[in-house]
Coordinates of C-alpha atoms in Angstrom, one line a residue:
Chain A
M796 CA -40.2 23.1 1.8
R797 CA -39.6 21.5 -1.6
N798 CA -37.2 24.4 -2.5
H799 CA -35.3 23.7 0.7
S800 CA -34.7 20.1 0.0
L801 CA -33.6 20.8 -3.5
K802 CA -31.1 23.2 -2.1
A803 CA -30.0 20.6 0.4
N804 CA -29.5 18.1 -2.3
L805 CA -27.5 20.5 -4.4
T806 CA -25.3 21.4 -1.5
G807 CA -24.7 17.7 -0.7
Y808 CA -23.8 16.9 -4.3
A809 CA -21.6 19.9 -4.5
F810 CA -19.5 18.6 -1.6
I811 CA -19.2 15.1 -2.9
S812 CA -18.9 16.0 -6.5
P813 CA -15.1 15.5 -6.6
F814 CA -15.6 11.9 -5.6
I815 CA -18.4 11.3 -8.2
I816 CA -16.4 12.9 -11.0
G817 CA -13.2 11.0 -10.0
F818 CA -15.1 7.8 -9.6
L819 CA -16.6 8.1 -13.1
A820 CA -13.4 9.3 -14.8
F821 CA -10.8 7.1 -13.1
T822 CA -12.8 4.0 -12.0
L823 CA -16.1 3.3 -13.7
I824 CA -15.3 4.3 -17.2
P825 CA -11.9 2.7 -17.1
M826 CA -13.6 -0.5 -15.8
F827 CA -15.9 -0.6 -18.8
I828 CA -13.0 0.1 -21.2
S829 CA -11.1 -2.7 -19.5
L830 CA -14.1 -5.1 -19.8
Y831 CA -14.3 -4.3 -23.5
L832 CA -10.6 -4.6 -24.1
S833 CA -10.6 -8.0 -22.4
F834 CA -12.5 -9.3 -25.5
T835 CA -10.1 -7.7 -27.9
S836 CA -6.6 -7.9 -29.1
Y837 CA -5.1 -4.5 -28.7
N838 CA -1.5 -3.2 -28.9
L839 CA -2.1 0.5 -28.3
F840 CA -1.0 1.3 -31.9
S841 CA -3.7 -0.2 -34.1
P842 CA -7.4 -0.2 -33.1
P843 CA -8.7 -2.9 -30.8
R844 CA -9.8 -6.1 -32.7
W845 CA -12.7 -8.1 -31.3
V846 CA -11.6 -11.6 -30.5
G847 CA -14.4 -12.8 -28.3
L848 CA -13.2 -15.2 -25.6
D849 CA -9.8 -15.9 -27.1
N850 CA -7.9 -14.1 -24.3
F851 CA -9.6 -16.1 -21.6
E852 CA -9.1 -19.3 -23.6
K853 CA -5.5 -18.7 -24.1
M854 CA -5.1 -17.8 -20.4
F855 CA -6.7 -21.0 -19.1
T856 CA -5.5 -23.4 -21.7
G857 CA -2.6 -22.1 -23.7
D858 CA -0.3 -20.1 -21.3
P859 CA 1.7 -22.1 -18.8
K860 CA 3.3 -18.8 -17.7
Y861 CA -0.1 -17.6 -16.6
W862 CA -0.8 -20.6 -14.5
N863 CA 2.7 -20.3 -13.0
S864 CA 1.9 -16.7 -12.0
V865 CA -1.4 -17.9 -10.4
K866 CA 0.4 -20.6 -8.5
V867 CA 3.2 -18.3 -7.3
T868 CA 0.6 -15.7 -6.2
L869 CA -1.5 -18.2 -4.3
Y870 CA 1.5 -19.5 -2.5
Y871 CA 2.6 -15.9 -1.7
V872 CA -0.9 -15.0 -0.4
F873 CA -1.9 -18.1 1.4
I874 CA 1.4 -18.6 3.2
G875 CA 2.4 -15.0 3.6
V876 CA -0.8 -13.5 5.0
P877 CA -1.5 -16.1 7.7
L878 CA 2.2 -15.9 8.8
R879 CA 2.0 -12.2 8.9
L880 CA -1.2 -12.1 10.9
T881 CA 0.0 -14.7 13.3
F882 CA 3.2 -12.7 14.0
A883 CA 1.2 -9.5 14.2
L884 CA -1.2 -11.0 16.8
F885 CA 1.6 -12.6 18.8
V886 CA 3.6 -9.3 19.0
A887 CA 0.5 -7.3 19.8
M888 CA -0.3 -9.6 22.7
I889 CA 3.2 -9.2 24.1
L890 CA 3.0 -5.4 23.7
N891 CA -0.4 -5.4 25.3
T892 CA 0.9 -6.7 28.6
G893 CA 1.5 -3.1 29.4
S894 CA 5.2 -2.4 29.0
K895 CA 6.5 1.1 29.7
M896 CA 8.7 0.9 26.6
I897 CA 5.6 0.7 24.4
G898 CA 6.6 3.7 22.3
T899 CA 10.0 2.3 21.5
Y900 CA 8.5 -1.1 20.6
R901 CA 5.9 0.6 18.4
T902 CA 8.7 2.2 16.5
I903 CA 10.7 -1.0 16.2
Y904 CA 7.9 -3.0 14.9
Y905 CA 6.1 -0.4 12.8
L906 CA 8.9 1.3 11.0
P907 CA 9.5 -1.6 8.7
S908 CA 5.9 -1.4 7.5
I909 CA 6.1 2.3 6.9
I910 CA 9.1 2.0 4.6
G911 CA 8.2 -1.4 3.3
G912 CA 6.8 -0.3 0.0
S913 CA 9.9 1.6 -1.0
V914 CA 12.4 0.7 -3.7
A915 CA 15.2 1.2 -1.1
V916 CA 13.9 -1.6 1.1
S917 CA 13.5 -3.9 -1.9
I918 CA 17.1 -3.2 -2.9
M919 CA 18.2 -3.8 0.6
W920 CA 16.3 -7.1 0.7
R921 CA 17.8 -8.2 -2.6
N922 CA 21.3 -7.6 -1.1
I923 CA 20.6 -9.2 2.2
F924 CA 19.7 -12.4 0.4
S925 CA 22.4 -12.2 -2.3
E926 CA 24.8 -15.0 -2.7
Q927 CA 27.4 -13.5 -0.4
G928 CA 24.7 -11.7 1.6
I929 CA 24.2 -11.7 5.3
V930 CA 21.6 -14.5 5.4
N931 CA 23.9 -16.9 3.7
G932 CA 26.7 -15.7 5.9
L933 CA 24.6 -16.6 9.0
L934 CA 23.7 -19.9 7.5
M935 CA 27.3 -20.8 7.0
A936 CA 28.2 -19.6 10.4
L937 CA 25.6 -22.0 11.7
G938 CA 27.2 -24.7 9.7
A939 CA 24.4 -24.9 7.1
A940 CA 24.9 -24.8 3.4
P941 CA 24.3 -21.4 1.7
V942 CA 21.2 -21.1 -0.4
Q943 CA 21.1 -19.9 -4.0
W944 CA 18.3 -17.4 -3.3
F945 CA 18.3 -16.2 -6.9
G946 CA 18.9 -19.5 -8.5
D947 CA 16.0 -21.5 -7.1
P948 CA 12.4 -20.3 -7.8
G949 CA 11.2 -21.7 -4.4
A950 CA 13.9 -19.9 -2.5
A951 CA 13.3 -16.7 -4.3
L952 CA 9.6 -16.9 -3.4
S953 CA 10.3 -17.5 0.3
M954 CA 12.5 -14.5 0.2
L955 CA 9.5 -12.4 -1.0
I956 CA 7.3 -14.0 1.6
T957 CA 9.9 -13.2 4.4
L958 CA 9.8 -9.5 3.3
S959 CA 6.0 -9.4 3.5
V960 CA 6.1 -11.0 7.0
W961 CA 8.7 -8.6 8.1
Q962 CA 6.2 -5.8 7.5
F963 CA 3.6 -7.0 9.9
G964 CA 3.5 -3.7 11.8
S965 CA 0.2 -2.2 10.5
S966 CA -1.9 -5.3 11.2
M967 CA -0.1 -5.5 14.6
L968 CA -1.3 -2.0 15.5
I969 CA -4.9 -2.8 14.6
F970 CA -4.7 -5.9 16.7
L971 CA -3.2 -3.9 19.5
A972 CA -6.1 -1.4 19.3
G973 CA -8.6 -4.3 19.5
L974 CA -6.8 -5.9 22.4
K975 CA -7.1 -2.7 24.4
N976 CA -10.8 -2.8 23.9
I977 CA -11.2 -6.1 25.8
S978 CA -12.0 -5.3 29.3
P979 CA -9.6 -6.6 32.0
E980 CA -12.6 -7.8 34.0
M981 CA -13.2 -10.6 31.5
Y982 CA -9.8 -12.0 32.2
E983 CA -10.1 -11.5 36.0
A984 CA -13.4 -13.3 36.0
A985 CA -11.8 -16.2 34.0
S986 CA -8.9 -16.3 36.5
V987 CA -11.3 -16.6 39.4
D988 CA -12.9 -19.6 37.6
G989 CA -9.5 -21.1 37.3
A990 CA -8.8 -20.7 33.6
H991 CA -5.2 -21.0 32.5
P992 CA -3.7 -18.6 29.9
V993 CA -4.2 -21.0 26.9
R994 CA -7.9 -21.3 27.8
K995 CA -8.2 -17.6 28.2
F996 CA -6.7 -17.0 24.8
F997 CA -9.1 -19.4 23.1
S998 CA -12.2 -18.5 25.0
I999 CA -11.8 -14.7 25.5
T1000 CA -9.1 -13.2 23.3
L1001 CA -9.8 -14.9 20.0
P1002 CA -13.7 -14.6 20.0
L1003 CA -13.6 -10.9 21.1
L1004 CA -10.9 -10.2 18.5
S1005 CA -12.6 -12.0 15.7
P1006 CA -14.2 -9.0 14.0
I1007 CA -10.7 -7.4 13.8
I1008 CA -9.2 -10.6 12.6
L1009 CA -11.7 -10.7 9.8
F1010 CA -11.0 -7.1 8.9
N1011 CA -7.2 -7.6 8.8
L1012 CA -7.6 -10.9 6.9
I1013 CA -9.6 -9.2 4.1
M1014 CA -7.5 -6.1 3.8
Q1015 CA -4.2 -8.0 3.9
T1016 CA -5.4 -10.6 1.4
I1017 CA -6.5 -8.0 -1.1
S1018 CA -3.3 -6.0 -0.8
A1019 CA -1.2 -9.2 -1.0
F1020 CA -2.8 -10.2 -4.2
M1021 CA -1.7 -6.8 -5.6
T1022 CA 1.9 -6.9 -4.5
F1023 CA 4.1 -5.5 -7.2
V1024 CA 7.1 -3.4 -6.2
P1025 CA 9.2 -6.0 -4.2
A1026 CA 8.8 -8.6 -6.9
Y1027 CA 9.6 -6.0 -9.6
I1028 CA 12.7 -4.7 -7.9
I1029 CA 14.1 -8.0 -6.5
S1030 CA 13.8 -9.7 -9.8
K1031 CA 14.7 -6.6 -11.8
G1032 CA 11.3 -6.7 -13.5
E1033 CA 11.9 -10.2 -14.9
G1034 CA 10.0 -12.2 -12.3
G1035 CA 12.9 -14.7 -12.2
P1036 CA 14.6 -17.0 -11.4
M1037 CA 12.5 -19.2 -13.7
D1038 CA 9.4 -17.1 -13.0
G1039 CA 9.7 -17.9 -9.3
T1040 CA 8.8 -14.4 -8.3
M1041 CA 6.4 -13.8 -11.2
L1042 CA 3.5 -12.5 -9.1
Y1043 CA 0.1 -12.0 -10.9
S1044 CA 0.5 -8.2 -10.9
L1045 CA 4.0 -8.4 -12.3
Y1046 CA 2.9 -10.7 -15.1
L1047 CA 0.0 -8.5 -15.9
F1048 CA 2.3 -5.5 -15.9
R1049 CA 4.7 -7.3 -18.3
Q1050 CA 1.9 -8.4 -20.6
A1051 CA 0.5 -4.9 -20.8
F1052 CA 3.6 -2.6 -20.8
M1053 CA 6.4 -4.8 -22.1
F1054 CA 4.6 -6.9 -24.7
N1055 CA 1.8 -4.4 -25.4
N1056 CA -0.9 -7.1 -25.0
M1057 CA -3.4 -4.6 -23.6
G1058 CA -6.4 -6.9 -24.3
Y1059 CA -4.8 -9.9 -22.6
A1060 CA -3.8 -7.9 -19.6
S1061 CA -7.3 -6.5 -19.2
A1062 CA -8.7 -10.1 -19.3
M1063 CA -6.2 -11.0 -16.6
A1064 CA -7.3 -8.0 -14.5
W1065 CA -10.9 -9.1 -14.7
V1066 CA -10.2 -12.7 -13.7
M1067 CA -8.3 -11.3 -10.7
L1068 CA -11.2 -8.9 -9.9
I1069 CA -13.7 -11.7 -10.0
F1070 CA -11.5 -14.0 -8.0
I1071 CA -10.9 -11.5 -5.2
G1072 CA -14.6 -10.6 -5.2
V1073 CA -15.6 -14.2 -4.7
L1074 CA -12.9 -14.8 -2.1
T1075 CA -14.0 -11.7 -0.1
L1076 CA -17.6 -12.9 -0.4
I1077 CA -16.7 -16.3 0.9
L1078 CA -14.7 -14.8 3.8
F1079 CA -17.7 -12.6 4.7
K1080 CA -20.2 -15.5 4.4
T1081 CA -18.2 -18.0 6.4
S1082 CA -17.3 -15.3 9.0
K1083 CA -20.8 -15.7 10.4
M1084 CA -19.6 -19.0 11.8
W1085 CA -16.5 -17.7 13.5
V1086 CA -16.8 -14.0 14.0
F1087 CA -18.3 -13.1 17.3
Y1088 CA -20.0 -9.7 17.8
E1089 CA -20.4 -8.6 21.4
S1090 CA -23.4 -6.5 20.6
E1091 CA -25.3 -7.6 17.6
G1092 CA -25.3 -5.0 14.9
G1093 CA -22.2 -3.5 16.5
R1094 CA -19.1 -2.5 14.4
Chain B
M1355 CA 13.3 -6.2 13.4
L1356 CA 15.4 -3.2 12.6
Y1357 CA 18.5 -5.1 11.9
P1358 CA 18.2 -5.0 8.1
I1359 CA 17.8 -1.2 8.1
I1360 CA 20.7 -0.8 10.5
W1361 CA 22.8 -3.1 8.2
M1362 CA 22.0 -1.0 5.2
F1363 CA 22.9 2.2 7.2
F1364 CA 26.3 0.9 8.0
S1365 CA 26.9 -0.7 4.6
S1366 CA 26.4 2.8 3.1
F1367 CA 29.7 3.7 4.8
K1368 CA 31.6 0.7 3.5
E1369 CA 33.8 0.6 0.5
S1370 CA 31.8 -0.8 -2.5
R1371 CA 34.1 -3.7 -2.9
T1372 CA 34.0 -4.8 0.7
I1373 CA 30.2 -4.6 1.3
F1374 CA 29.7 -8.2 0.4
T1375 CA 32.9 -9.7 1.7
T1376 CA 32.0 -8.1 5.1
A1377 CA 28.3 -8.6 5.0
T1378 CA 28.1 -10.3 8.3
T1379 CA 30.1 -7.7 10.2
L1380 CA 28.0 -4.6 11.0
L1381 CA 30.5 -1.8 11.4
P1382 CA 32.7 -0.7 8.5
A1383 CA 36.4 -1.2 8.9
D1384 CA 37.0 2.4 7.8
W1385 CA 34.2 4.9 7.4
V1386 CA 33.8 5.8 3.7
W1387 CA 31.9 9.1 3.3
S1388 CA 32.6 9.3 -0.4
N1389 CA 29.6 6.9 -1.1
Y1390 CA 27.3 9.8 -0.3
V1391 CA 29.3 12.1 -2.6
T1392 CA 29.4 9.7 -5.6
G1393 CA 25.8 8.6 -4.9
W1394 CA 24.6 12.2 -4.8
Q1395 CA 26.2 12.9 -8.2
G1396 CA 23.5 10.6 -9.4
I1397 CA 23.0 8.5 -12.4
G1398 CA 21.5 9.0 -15.9
G1399 CA 23.0 12.4 -16.2
Y1400 CA 21.1 14.0 -13.3
S1401 CA 22.1 14.4 -9.7
F1402 CA 20.2 12.7 -6.9
G1403 CA 19.1 16.1 -5.7
H1404 CA 17.3 16.5 -9.0
Y1405 CA 15.3 13.3 -8.4
M1406 CA 14.6 14.4 -4.8
W1407 CA 13.2 17.7 -6.1
N1408 CA 11.0 15.9 -8.7
S1409 CA 9.6 13.6 -6.0
L1410 CA 9.0 16.6 -3.7
V1411 CA 7.0 18.4 -6.3
I1412 CA 4.8 15.4 -6.9
V1413 CA 4.4 14.7 -3.2
V1414 CA 3.4 18.2 -2.2
L1415 CA 0.9 18.7 -5.0
S1416 CA -0.7 15.3 -4.5
T1417 CA -0.9 15.6 -0.8
L1418 CA -2.5 19.0 -0.9
G1419 CA -5.0 17.8 -3.5
V1420 CA -5.9 14.6 -1.8
V1421 CA -6.3 16.0 1.7
I1422 CA -8.4 19.0 0.7
S1423 CA -10.7 17.1 -1.7
S1424 CA -11.1 14.1 0.7
A1425 CA -12.1 16.5 3.6
L1426 CA -14.7 18.2 1.4
I1427 CA -16.2 14.8 0.4
A1428 CA -16.1 13.5 3.9
F1429 CA -18.0 16.5 5.2
G1430 CA -20.6 15.9 2.6
F1431 CA -21.0 12.3 3.5
A1432 CA -20.9 12.8 7.3
R1433 CA -23.0 16.0 7.7
L1434 CA -25.2 16.7 4.8
N1435 CA -28.5 15.0 4.0
F1436 CA -29.3 14.4 0.3
V1437 CA -31.0 11.9 -1.9
G1438 CA -28.6 9.1 -2.8
R1439 CA -26.1 9.7 0.0
N1440 CA -26.1 6.1 1.2
F1441 CA -25.8 4.9 -2.4
W1442 CA -22.7 6.9 -3.1
F1443 CA -21.2 6.1 0.3
G1444 CA -21.6 2.4 -0.6
V1445 CA -20.0 3.0 -4.0
M1446 CA -17.0 4.5 -2.2
M1447 CA -16.7 1.6 0.2
V1448 CA -16.6 -0.8 -2.7
T1449 CA -13.9 1.2 -4.5
L1450 CA -11.9 0.9 -1.3
M1451 CA -11.6 -2.8 -1.9
L1452 CA -11.2 -2.7 -5.7
P1453 CA -7.9 -4.0 -7.0
H1454 CA -6.1 -1.3 -8.7
D1455 CA -4.9 -3.7 -11.4
V1456 CA -8.3 -3.6 -13.1
V1457 CA -8.0 0.1 -14.0
L1458 CA -4.3 0.1 -14.7
V1459 CA -4.4 -0.5 -18.4
P1460 CA -7.4 1.7 -19.3
Q1461 CA -6.1 4.6 -17.2
Y1462 CA -2.8 4.3 -19.1
I1463 CA -4.6 4.4 -22.4
I1464 CA -6.7 7.4 -21.3
F1465 CA -3.8 9.4 -20.0
T1466 CA -1.8 8.6 -23.2
K1467 CA -4.6 9.8 -25.4
L1468 CA -4.8 13.0 -23.3
G1469 CA -1.2 13.6 -24.2
W1470 CA -0.2 13.3 -20.5
L1471 CA 2.6 10.9 -21.1
N1472 CA 5.9 12.1 -19.6
T1473 CA 4.1 14.7 -17.4
I1474 CA 3.3 14.4 -13.7
N1475 CA -0.4 14.9 -14.5
P1476 CA -1.4 11.2 -14.4
I1477 CA 0.2 10.9 -11.0
V1478 CA -1.0 14.2 -9.5
I1479 CA -4.4 15.0 -10.9
P1480 CA -6.4 11.9 -9.8
Q1481 CA -5.4 12.9 -6.3
F1482 CA -7.6 16.0 -6.5
F1483 CA -10.7 13.8 -6.6
G1484 CA -10.3 12.3 -3.1
A1485 CA -9.1 8.9 -1.9
P1486 CA -11.6 6.5 -0.4
F1487 CA -9.2 5.5 2.4
F1488 CA -8.9 9.1 3.6
I1489 CA -12.6 9.9 3.0
F1490 CA -13.6 7.0 5.2
L1491 CA -11.1 7.9 7.8
M1492 CA -12.3 11.5 8.0
V1493 CA -16.0 10.5 7.9
Q1494 CA -15.3 8.4 11.0
F1495 CA -13.7 11.4 12.7
I1496 CA -16.4 13.9 11.8
R1497 CA -19.1 11.5 13.2
T1498 CA -17.5 11.8 16.7
I1499 CA -18.2 15.6 16.7
P1500 CA -21.5 16.5 18.3
K1501 CA -24.2 17.6 15.8
E1502 CA -25.4 20.3 18.1
L1503 CA -22.4 22.3 17.1
D1504 CA -23.6 22.4 13.5
E1505 CA -27.1 23.3 14.6
A1506 CA -25.9 26.2 16.8
A1507 CA -23.7 27.5 13.9
T1508 CA -26.6 27.2 11.5
I1509 CA -28.9 29.1 13.8
D1510 CA -26.3 31.8 13.9
G1511 CA -26.6 32.1 10.2
C1512 CA -23.5 30.1 9.2
G1513 CA -23.6 28.5 5.7
K1514 CA -22.6 24.9 5.0
F1515 CA -19.3 25.9 3.5
R1516 CA -18.3 28.2 6.4
L1517 CA -19.4 25.5 8.8
F1518 CA -17.0 23.1 7.1
I1519 CA -14.1 25.6 7.0
Q1520 CA -14.4 27.3 10.3
I1521 CA -15.9 24.6 12.6
I1522 CA -15.3 21.1 11.3
M1523 CA -11.9 21.5 9.7
P1524 CA -10.2 22.7 12.9
L1525 CA -11.7 19.8 14.8
I1526 CA -10.5 17.1 12.5
K1527 CA -6.9 18.3 12.3
A1528 CA -5.7 14.9 13.6
S1529 CA -7.3 13.0 10.7
L1530 CA -6.1 15.6 8.2
A1531 CA -2.6 15.1 9.5
T1532 CA -2.9 11.3 9.3
A1533 CA -4.1 11.5 5.7
A1534 CA -1.3 14.0 4.8
I1535 CA 1.4 11.7 6.3
F1536 CA 0.1 8.6 4.5
S1537 CA -0.2 10.5 1.3
F1538 CA 3.3 11.6 1.7
Y1539 CA 4.6 8.0 2.2
W1540 CA 2.6 6.5 -0.7
R1541 CA 3.6 9.2 -3.2
W1542 CA 7.2 9.3 -2.0
E1543 CA 7.6 5.5 -2.4
D1544 CA 5.4 5.2 -5.5
L1545 CA 7.2 3.3 -8.3
L1546 CA 4.4 2.2 -10.6
G1547 CA 3.2 5.7 -11.4
P1548 CA 6.7 7.0 -12.4
V1549 CA 7.6 3.7 -14.3
L1550 CA 4.4 4.0 -16.4
Y1551 CA 4.2 7.7 -17.0
L1552 CA 7.6 9.3 -16.7
N1553 CA 10.1 8.3 -19.4
S1554 CA 12.7 11.0 -19.6
P1555 CA 15.3 11.0 -16.8
D1556 CA 15.0 14.7 -16.1
K1557 CA 11.5 13.9 -14.7
Y1558 CA 12.5 10.8 -12.7
T1559 CA 11.6 10.5 -9.0
V1560 CA 13.7 9.1 -6.2
S1561 CA 12.3 5.6 -6.7
M1562 CA 13.2 5.8 -10.4
G1563 CA 16.7 7.1 -9.5
L1564 CA 17.3 4.1 -7.2
K1565 CA 16.0 1.7 -9.8
M1566 CA 18.5 3.1 -12.3
F1567 CA 21.3 2.4 -9.7
L1568 CA 20.1 -1.1 -9.6
D1569 CA 19.9 -1.5 -13.3
S1570 CA 23.5 -0.3 -13.8
E1571 CA 24.7 -2.8 -11.2
S1572 CA 27.6 -3.7 -13.4
A1573 CA 29.2 -0.4 -12.7
S1574 CA 29.2 -1.8 -9.1
N1575 CA 28.7 1.5 -7.4
W1576 CA 27.2 -0.5 -4.5
G1577 CA 28.3 2.1 -1.9
G1578 CA 26.6 4.9 -3.8
M1579 CA 23.4 2.8 -4.2
F1580 CA 23.2 2.0 -0.5
A1581 CA 24.0 5.6 0.4
M1582 CA 21.2 7.0 -1.8
S1583 CA 18.8 4.3 -0.5
M1584 CA 19.4 5.7 2.9
V1585 CA 19.0 9.3 1.7
S1586 CA 15.7 8.3 0.0
L1587 CA 14.4 6.8 3.3
L1588 CA 15.5 9.8 5.3
P1589 CA 12.4 12.0 4.8
V1590 CA 10.1 9.0 5.5
I1591 CA 11.9 8.1 8.7
L1592 CA 12.0 11.8 9.8
V1593 CA 8.2 12.2 9.2
F1594 CA 7.7 8.9 11.1
F1595 CA 9.5 10.1 14.2
L1596 CA 8.0 13.6 14.1
F1597 CA 4.4 12.4 13.8
Q1598 CA 4.6 8.9 15.4
K1599 CA 1.6 9.5 17.6
H1600 CA -0.7 10.6 14.8
I1601 CA 0.4 7.7 12.6
V1602 CA -0.4 5.2 15.3
E1603 CA -3.8 6.7 16.1
G1604 CA -4.6 7.0 12.4
I1605 CA -3.6 3.4 11.7
S1606 CA -5.5 1.9 14.6
S1607 CA -8.7 3.8 13.8
S1608 CA -8.8 3.0 10.2
G1609 CA -6.4 0.1 9.4
I1610 CA -4.8 1.7 6.3
K1611 CA -1.5 0.8 4.8
G1612 CA -0.7 -2.5 3.4

């Protein structure tokens, strides 16, 4: 019997060994290295030099560019993600009314999300918002003044946020799957009781969808914090104008690979890790108050 | 929703000089096909076909690696009993949420010390150790397969590995396809990997080729840049239309993709 369980254990570990090796080599050991480097000054060419908390001190008190990147990223995340999820839910509800064209709509709304991470789309976005681009053309046609999208840090950031909202397709599909799981009888019963659509939305749809809202919220928030390619391409790697598109990941990238401040970049990465960890924890903890599970222990 | 993509499509047929003066009109006045010719000639001394080939090699190797290894690992988690299984599954779920930024710098240092700079190794090899997203997706799929099937096969004298290859693999084809499609997208569109690890233009990928077009904007080969942007999206759009159903199922059951 003992022999058997040893064999079973060995077989199990044989199957998952790629994960364990990969986790150690590409995640756990790098994380320790990163933690160590965050207390050093290291430029890749001479050995790391221990500087204690200097990196963190500089970050919090002596680097306005750092705080700017924090501010820009928080704007990007806390405006972009709710907008994106609201759009996603709105469109999912329209599609859920059971249109025959659903396949076509799926294509129209989801395709942007599929290609959204590509350089091509970022280049396109850059040109759509360029000075003589189509957005300004439309603004002028409507009688409004054209906007200097690449001259004004706020405008440049809204351009990035628009791009992220445009790619709401994947959250939309997850909402759609969730909406399909709500039984029509619920709505019928509510109709019999005389509930109007707004009431139904707040009393049935939102509560039953809340676990999925939580899931989307967490995944989208994490990925938004790590946005890199659009900011990198649209600003040609500079984070401009006036650091208006200097997202945290882009600033970290520049510190590490343009200025060779590997220690400082590692410290930045750890602050981000801790921040995202705490934020996720808060979302989970507070979710008990607003997430509704139909069957406790479900999902 | 699709307007920006359509606009880019038509712009790729406009004459470079007129793309912006006619930004608000969709259709080109005369159709200029030469953008595709000049664009294809490429930039940085290599044709765009060269960049396409480089991307293809990376995508095919990465995708094979990630799908096979993820399936093995998923089978282990979903079907085998061993001490510490829940622990490792938990570890995997945590890495699913881990921001990549935190390992970016150390990974770069490790790969540099290994002498892997300017090779595709740092981009391809990690894929052979499974990806948490795909592992999770496949575990969910395998769990829907009745366990009696395993028991029957085991009684007939089927070993675990054969069970995996001959019984489970064919039944989770849909999730293998989903993983393959997403791996294809992510590797094809990847920019950070090539920017960090590839530094000679003969190794550049499609993303890097496009970036070079953008950097040399002063040459104002706008038409060529738009044309090659379209070409770079073509495989992605093609795969999307061919496998639309799988993608939609995959996404709604797992929630992957940013």
